[in-house]
Structures are given as C-alpha cells and as structure tokens.
mmCIF file of C-alpha atoms in Angstrom:
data_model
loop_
_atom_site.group_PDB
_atom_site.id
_atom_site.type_symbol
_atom_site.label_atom_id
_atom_site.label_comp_id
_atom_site.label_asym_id
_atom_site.label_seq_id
_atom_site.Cartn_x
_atom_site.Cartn_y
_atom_site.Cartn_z
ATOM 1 C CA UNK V 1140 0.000 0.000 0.000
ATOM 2 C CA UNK V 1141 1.707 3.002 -0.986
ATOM 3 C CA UNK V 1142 2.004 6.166 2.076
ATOM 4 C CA UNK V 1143 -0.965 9.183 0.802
ATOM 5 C CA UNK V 1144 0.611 12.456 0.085
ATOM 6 C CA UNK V 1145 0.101 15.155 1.668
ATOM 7 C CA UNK V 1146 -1.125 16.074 5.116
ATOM 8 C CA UNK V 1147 -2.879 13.748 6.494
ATOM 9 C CA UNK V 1148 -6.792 13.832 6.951
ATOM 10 C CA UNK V 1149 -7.155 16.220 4.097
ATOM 11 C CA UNK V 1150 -10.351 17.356 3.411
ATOM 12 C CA UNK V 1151 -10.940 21.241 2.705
ATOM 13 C CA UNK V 1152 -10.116 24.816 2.654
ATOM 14 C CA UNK V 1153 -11.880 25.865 5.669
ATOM 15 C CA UNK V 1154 -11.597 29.157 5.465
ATOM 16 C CA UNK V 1155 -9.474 32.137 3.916
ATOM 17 C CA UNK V 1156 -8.449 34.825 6.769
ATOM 18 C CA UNK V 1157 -7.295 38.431 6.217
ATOM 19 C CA UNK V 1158 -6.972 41.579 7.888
ATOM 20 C CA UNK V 1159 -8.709 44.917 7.456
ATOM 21 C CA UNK V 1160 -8.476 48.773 8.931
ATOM 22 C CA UNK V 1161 -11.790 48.583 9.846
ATOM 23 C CA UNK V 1162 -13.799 45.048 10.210
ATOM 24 C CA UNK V 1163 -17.717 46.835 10.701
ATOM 25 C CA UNK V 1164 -17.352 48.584 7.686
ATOM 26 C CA UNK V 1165 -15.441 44.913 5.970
ATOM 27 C CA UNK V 1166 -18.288 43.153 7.679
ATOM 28 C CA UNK V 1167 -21.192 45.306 5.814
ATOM 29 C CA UNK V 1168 -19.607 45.115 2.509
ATOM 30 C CA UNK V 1169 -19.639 41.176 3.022
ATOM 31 C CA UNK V 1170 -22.993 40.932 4.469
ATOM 32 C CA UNK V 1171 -24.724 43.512 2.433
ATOM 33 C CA UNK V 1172 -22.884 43.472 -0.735
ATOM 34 C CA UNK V 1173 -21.398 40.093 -1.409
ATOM 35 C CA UNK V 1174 -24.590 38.221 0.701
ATOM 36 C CA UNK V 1175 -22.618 36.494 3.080
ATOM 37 C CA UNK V 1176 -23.799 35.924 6.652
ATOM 38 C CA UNK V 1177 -21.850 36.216 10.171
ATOM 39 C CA UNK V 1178 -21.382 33.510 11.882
ATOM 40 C CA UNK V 1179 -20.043 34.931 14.947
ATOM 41 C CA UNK V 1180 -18.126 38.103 16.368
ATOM 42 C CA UNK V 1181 -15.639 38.231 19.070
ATOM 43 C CA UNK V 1182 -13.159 40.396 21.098
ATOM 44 C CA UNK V 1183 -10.328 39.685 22.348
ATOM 45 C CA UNK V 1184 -8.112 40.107 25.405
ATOM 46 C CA UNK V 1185 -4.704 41.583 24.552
ATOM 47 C CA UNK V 1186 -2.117 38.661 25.232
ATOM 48 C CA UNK V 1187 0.197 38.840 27.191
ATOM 49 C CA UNK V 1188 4.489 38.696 27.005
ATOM 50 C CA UNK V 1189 5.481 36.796 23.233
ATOM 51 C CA UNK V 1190 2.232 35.004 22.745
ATOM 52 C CA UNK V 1191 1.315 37.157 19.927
ATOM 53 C CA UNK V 1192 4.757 36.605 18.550
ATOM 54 C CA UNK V 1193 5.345 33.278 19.007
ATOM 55 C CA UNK V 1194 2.152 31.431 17.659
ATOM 56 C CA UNK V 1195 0.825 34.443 14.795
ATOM 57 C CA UNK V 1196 4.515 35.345 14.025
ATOM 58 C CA UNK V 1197 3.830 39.460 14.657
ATOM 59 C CA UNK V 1198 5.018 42.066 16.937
ATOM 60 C CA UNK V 1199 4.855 41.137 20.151
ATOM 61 C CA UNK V 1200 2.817 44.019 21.154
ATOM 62 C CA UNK V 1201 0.179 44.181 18.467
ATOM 63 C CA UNK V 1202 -3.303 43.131 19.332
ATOM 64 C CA UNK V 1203 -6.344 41.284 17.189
ATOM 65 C CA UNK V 1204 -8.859 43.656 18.375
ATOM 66 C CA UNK V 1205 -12.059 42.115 16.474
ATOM 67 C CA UNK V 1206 -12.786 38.913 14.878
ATOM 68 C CA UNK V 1207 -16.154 38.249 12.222
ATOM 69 C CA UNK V 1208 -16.020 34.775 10.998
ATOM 70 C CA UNK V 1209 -18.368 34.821 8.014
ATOM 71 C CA UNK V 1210 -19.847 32.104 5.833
ATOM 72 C CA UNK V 1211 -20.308 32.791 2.497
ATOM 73 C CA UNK V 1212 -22.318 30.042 0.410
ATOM 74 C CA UNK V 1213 -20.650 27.038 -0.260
ATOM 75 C CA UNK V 1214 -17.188 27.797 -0.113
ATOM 76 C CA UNK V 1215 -14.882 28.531 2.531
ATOM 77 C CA UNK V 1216 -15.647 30.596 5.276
ATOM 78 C CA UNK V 1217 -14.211 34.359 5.650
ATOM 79 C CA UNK V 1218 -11.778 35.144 9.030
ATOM 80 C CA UNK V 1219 -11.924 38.869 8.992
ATOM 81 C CA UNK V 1220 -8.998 40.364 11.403
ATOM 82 C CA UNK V 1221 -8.796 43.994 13.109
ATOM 83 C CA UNK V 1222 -5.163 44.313 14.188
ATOM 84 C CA UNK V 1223 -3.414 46.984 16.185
ATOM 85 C CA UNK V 1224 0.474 46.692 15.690
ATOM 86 C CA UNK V 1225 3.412 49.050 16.563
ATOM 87 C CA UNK V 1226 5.194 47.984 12.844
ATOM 88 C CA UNK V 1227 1.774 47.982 10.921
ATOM 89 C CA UNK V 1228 1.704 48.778 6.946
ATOM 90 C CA UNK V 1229 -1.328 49.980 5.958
ATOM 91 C CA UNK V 1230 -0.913 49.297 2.423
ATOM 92 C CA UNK V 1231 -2.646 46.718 0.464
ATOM 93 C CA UNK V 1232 -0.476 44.051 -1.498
ATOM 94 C CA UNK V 1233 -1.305 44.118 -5.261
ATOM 95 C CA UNK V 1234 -1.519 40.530 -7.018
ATOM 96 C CA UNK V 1235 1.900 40.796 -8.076
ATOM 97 C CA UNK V 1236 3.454 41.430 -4.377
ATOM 98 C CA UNK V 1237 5.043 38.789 -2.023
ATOM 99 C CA UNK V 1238 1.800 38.066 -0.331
ATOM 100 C CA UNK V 1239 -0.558 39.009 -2.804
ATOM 101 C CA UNK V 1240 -3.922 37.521 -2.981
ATOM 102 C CA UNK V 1241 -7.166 37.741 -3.788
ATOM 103 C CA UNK V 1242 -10.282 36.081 -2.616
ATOM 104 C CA UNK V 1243 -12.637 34.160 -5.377
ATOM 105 C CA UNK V 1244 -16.692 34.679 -5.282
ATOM 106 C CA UNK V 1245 -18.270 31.570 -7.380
ATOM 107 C CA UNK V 1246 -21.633 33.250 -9.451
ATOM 108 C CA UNK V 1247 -24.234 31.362 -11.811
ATOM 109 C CA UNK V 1248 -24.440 34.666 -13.801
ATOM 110 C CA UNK V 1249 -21.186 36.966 -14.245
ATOM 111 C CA UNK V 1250 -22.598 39.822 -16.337
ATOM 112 C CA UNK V 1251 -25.521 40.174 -13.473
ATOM 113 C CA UNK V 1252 -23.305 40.029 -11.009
ATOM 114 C CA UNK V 1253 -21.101 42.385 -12.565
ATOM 115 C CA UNK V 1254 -24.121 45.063 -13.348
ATOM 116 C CA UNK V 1255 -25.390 44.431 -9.531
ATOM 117 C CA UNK V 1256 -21.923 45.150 -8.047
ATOM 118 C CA UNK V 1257 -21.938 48.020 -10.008
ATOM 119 C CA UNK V 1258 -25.132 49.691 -9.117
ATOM 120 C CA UNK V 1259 -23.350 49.350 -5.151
ATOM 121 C CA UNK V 1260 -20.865 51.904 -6.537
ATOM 122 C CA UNK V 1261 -18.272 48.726 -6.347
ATOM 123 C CA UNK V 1262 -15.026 49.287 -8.640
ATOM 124 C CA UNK V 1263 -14.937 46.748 -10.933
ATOM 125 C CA UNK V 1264 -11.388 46.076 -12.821
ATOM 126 C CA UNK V 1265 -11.790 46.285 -16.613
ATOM 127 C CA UNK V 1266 -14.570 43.802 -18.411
ATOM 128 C CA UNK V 1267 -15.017 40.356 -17.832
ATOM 129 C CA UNK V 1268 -12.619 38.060 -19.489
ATOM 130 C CA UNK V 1269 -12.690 34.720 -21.145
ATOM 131 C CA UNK V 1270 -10.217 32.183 -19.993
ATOM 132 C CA UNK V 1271 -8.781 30.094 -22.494
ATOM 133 C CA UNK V 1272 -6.429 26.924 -22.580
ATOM 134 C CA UNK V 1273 -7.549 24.487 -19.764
ATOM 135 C CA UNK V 1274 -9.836 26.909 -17.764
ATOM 136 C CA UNK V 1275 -11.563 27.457 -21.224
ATOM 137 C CA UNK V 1276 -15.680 27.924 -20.337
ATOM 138 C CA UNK V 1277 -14.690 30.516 -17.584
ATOM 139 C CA UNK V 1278 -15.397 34.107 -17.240
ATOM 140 C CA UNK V 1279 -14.159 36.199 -14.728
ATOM 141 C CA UNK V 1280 -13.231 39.986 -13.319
ATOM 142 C CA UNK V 1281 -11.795 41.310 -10.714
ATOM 143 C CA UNK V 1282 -13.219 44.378 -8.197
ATOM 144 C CA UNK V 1283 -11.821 46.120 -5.407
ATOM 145 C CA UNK V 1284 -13.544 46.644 -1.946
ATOM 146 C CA UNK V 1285 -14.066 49.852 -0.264
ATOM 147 C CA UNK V 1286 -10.412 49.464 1.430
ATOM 148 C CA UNK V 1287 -9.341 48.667 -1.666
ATOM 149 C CA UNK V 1288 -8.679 44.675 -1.317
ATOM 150 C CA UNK V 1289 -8.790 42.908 -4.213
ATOM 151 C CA UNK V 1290 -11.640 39.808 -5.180
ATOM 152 C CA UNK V 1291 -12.827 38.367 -8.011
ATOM 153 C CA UNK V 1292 -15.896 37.024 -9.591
ATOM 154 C CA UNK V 1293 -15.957 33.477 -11.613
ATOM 155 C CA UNK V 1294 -18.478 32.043 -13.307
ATOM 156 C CA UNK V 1295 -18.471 28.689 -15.495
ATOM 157 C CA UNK V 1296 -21.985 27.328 -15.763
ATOM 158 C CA UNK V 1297 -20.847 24.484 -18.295
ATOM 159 C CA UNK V 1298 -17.893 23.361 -16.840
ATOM 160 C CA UNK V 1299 -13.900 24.169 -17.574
ATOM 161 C CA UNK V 1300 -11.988 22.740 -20.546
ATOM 162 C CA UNK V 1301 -9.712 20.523 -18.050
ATOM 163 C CA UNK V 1302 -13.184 18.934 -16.292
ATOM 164 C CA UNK V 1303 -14.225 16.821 -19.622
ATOM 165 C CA UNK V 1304 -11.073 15.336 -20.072
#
C-alpha cells in the first residue's frame, strides 16, 4: 500500500483569513454586498508577554482587536482580522506582491453580477474576461472593496476545458 501524500486527513479549505483597517465597515460590505452571513463576532483580550509573537509570528505588542467569521455560500468561510500593531503597513499588497492575494466569489451569472456590483458603486477592474487553454468555459473579473482589497468574480456554468477530459 503506498504512504498518501500530503497532510494527512485532508479534506478542505476551511476558510481564507485576512486583515482589514476597519472590520464593521469589511463586515457590511460582506454581508450587504457580497450576501454572506456572520457567523459569529468576538473580542479579544490583549495577550500577554510573546504570545502574539510566538504562535501568529507578529510584533509582540500588536493586538487582534475584532474577529467576524463569516460564511459565504458554499465555499470557505471568511476570518476577517482587526489588528493593532506598533510595525503595521497599511498598504494593500497588489496581485503581483510577495503576499498578494485575492479572494474568489463563485456566481451562476457573471454579467448580473457584474451590473449588480456596479449599481453598489463597487469598482470593478476592466470587463469580464474569457479564460482560455484548460480553464476554457470561464469568465471572470476582478473588483476592489471599499479598502481597496482585491476579489474576483468566476463564473463557469458548463464546466472548464480541463473537467471533460
């Protein structure tokens, strides 16, 4: 019997976490905008000599000063972070930073999607594009949130090229 690869007990992503300057107004954007729900909201207790350090590998004085978990349909759930931190940037990473990222919204529809978004005033990144090669039957676009974080919508109601091999 040959070993599996990988860690073991793989299942999922569970859930994507990130950190914002200011997690009511990231939680309304992803409640009211994007339609995902909160599951639950807590504050924390500052901790106390190198915890913070040690097991989230940041300043040892900064402080997670609000967490929102959200869930968001079918796909993983949303760790939203409010940090206070002595050596803080406040700048957010572009796609083509060390760190870069965006997050991925799943739709049915991209060009309602895309015409909804718009009518919230959201900044949506040049038109919709077709994928080609092996993600060929995908559409998707990028849009920014009001801090200016970058997601993405993706649509492919009839599957991707590499799925009917």
């Amino acid at each position: 019997m040959t070993p599996e690869a990988g860690l073991p007990g793989l299942r999922e992503a569970e859930h994507i976490g990130f950190t914002v300057p200011d997690i009511e107004e990231a939680v309304r954007f992803f409640v009211d905008v994007i339609g995902c729900e909160v599951a639950y909201e807590l504050q924390l207790t500052p901790a106390n000599g190198n915890w913070m350090e040690t097991h989230l590998n940041v300043h040892p004085d900064a402080a997670v000063e609000k967490i929102a978990f959200l869930t968001c349909g079918n796909g993983p759930n949303l760790e939203i972070f409010q940090y206070s931190a002595p050596d803080q940037r406040r700048s957010q990473p572009r796609n083509s930073d060390i760190g870069g990222h965006h997050v991925a919204f799943y739709v049915h529809d991209l060009d309602k999607a895309v015409e909804y978004l718009r009518g919230k005033d959201v900044v949506i990144l040049g038109d919709p594009t077709d994928s080609k090669g092996p993600s060929e039957g995908q559409r998707w676009v990028y849009f920014l949130t009001p801090w200016g974080m970058q997601l993405e919508l993706v649509s492919y109601p009839h599957g991707k090229a590499y799925q009917k091999r």
